[in-house]
Every structure is written in C-alpha cells, then in structure tokens.
Short mmCIF file of C-alpha atoms in Angstrom, two decimals:
data_model
loop_
_atom_site.label_atom_id
_atom_site.label_comp_id
_atom_site.label_asym_id
_atom_site.label_seq_id
_atom_site.Cartn_x
_atom_site.Cartn_y
_atom_site.Cartn_z
CA MET A 1 -16.88 5.94 11.86
CA GLY A 2 -15.81 2.67 13.43
CA ASN A 3 -13.36 2.29 16.28
CA PHE A 4 -10.75 0.77 13.97
CA THR A 5 -10.86 3.73 11.60
CA LYS A 6 -10.72 6.18 14.50
CA GLY A 7 -7.64 4.39 15.81
CA ILE A 8 -5.93 4.52 12.43
CA VAL A 9 -6.67 8.24 12.07
CA ALA A 10 -5.51 8.99 15.62
CA GLY A 11 -2.29 7.06 15.07
CA ALA A 12 -1.61 8.89 11.83
CA LEU A 13 -2.15 12.26 13.49
CA ILE A 14 0.08 11.42 16.45
CA SER A 15 2.88 10.08 14.27
CA THR A 16 2.66 13.15 12.02
CA ALA A 17 2.99 15.45 15.03
CA VAL A 18 6.01 13.50 16.31
CA GLY A 19 7.55 13.55 12.85
CA ILE A 20 7.15 17.31 12.60
CA MET A 21 8.94 17.74 15.93
CA VAL A 22 11.77 15.31 15.11
CA MET A 23 12.48 16.14 11.44
CA PRO A 24 14.28 19.47 11.97
CA ASN A 25 16.88 17.67 14.10
CA LEU A 26 17.80 15.20 11.34
CA ASP A 27 20.30 15.79 8.57
CA ARG A 28 19.12 16.39 5.00
CA ARG A 29 20.01 12.91 3.76
CA THR A 30 17.86 11.27 6.43
CA GLN A 31 15.03 13.74 5.76
CA ARG A 32 15.12 12.83 2.04
CA LYS A 33 15.07 9.10 2.82
CA MET A 34 12.13 9.50 5.18
CA LYS A 35 10.24 11.63 2.66
CA LYS A 36 10.77 9.04 -0.10
CA ALA A 37 9.70 6.23 2.23
CA GLY A 38 6.55 8.17 3.14
CA ILE A 39 5.70 8.70 -0.52
CA LYS A 40 6.20 4.98 -1.24
CA MET A 41 3.98 4.02 1.69
CA ARG A 42 1.26 6.44 0.55
CA ASP A 43 1.41 5.04 -2.99
CA MET A 44 1.19 1.47 -1.71
CA ALA A 45 -1.80 2.37 0.46
CA GLU A 46 -3.53 4.03 -2.50
CA ASP A 47 -2.89 0.99 -4.71
CA THR A 48 -4.20 -1.36 -2.03
CA TYR A 49 -7.31 0.76 -1.50
CA GLU A 50 -8.00 0.97 -5.24
CA SER A 51 -7.57 -2.78 -5.70
CA MET A 52 -9.87 -3.50 -2.75
CA MET A 53 -12.54 -1.10 -3.98
CA GLY A 54 -12.25 -2.40 -7.54
CA CYS A 55 -12.67 -5.94 -6.28
CA CYS A 56 -15.69 -5.16 -4.11
CA MET A 57 -17.46 -2.79 -6.48
CA LYS A 58 -17.79 -5.28 -9.35
#
C-alpha cells in the first residue's frame, strides 16, 4: 500500500475515533445532520470511485 493510501486510512481512523468521542456530547439534531452529511460524503466517494474505475477499465 502506498504512503498516500496509508495516510488516507490513518486520517479516516483518527477522525472516526474523534467523532465517536464527540458525538455523545452533541444534541440529536446535530447528530442527525452529521450522520446525513457522512452518508452523502460516502455516496459521493463511491460514485467517484466507480466513475474512475469505469473510465480506466475500458
């Protein structure tokens, strides 16, 4: 695995850990907003990955 990928994975793990520690202190409305934003970001990342792989695999 390249250094770039390792950095991305490490950053994701660290931010997840921080999020787990901070989330219980937020109100439910903010938790819902953050959850929806996370789902949107994941969907955008999946779409980008699929379009890149579709482009390169042809």
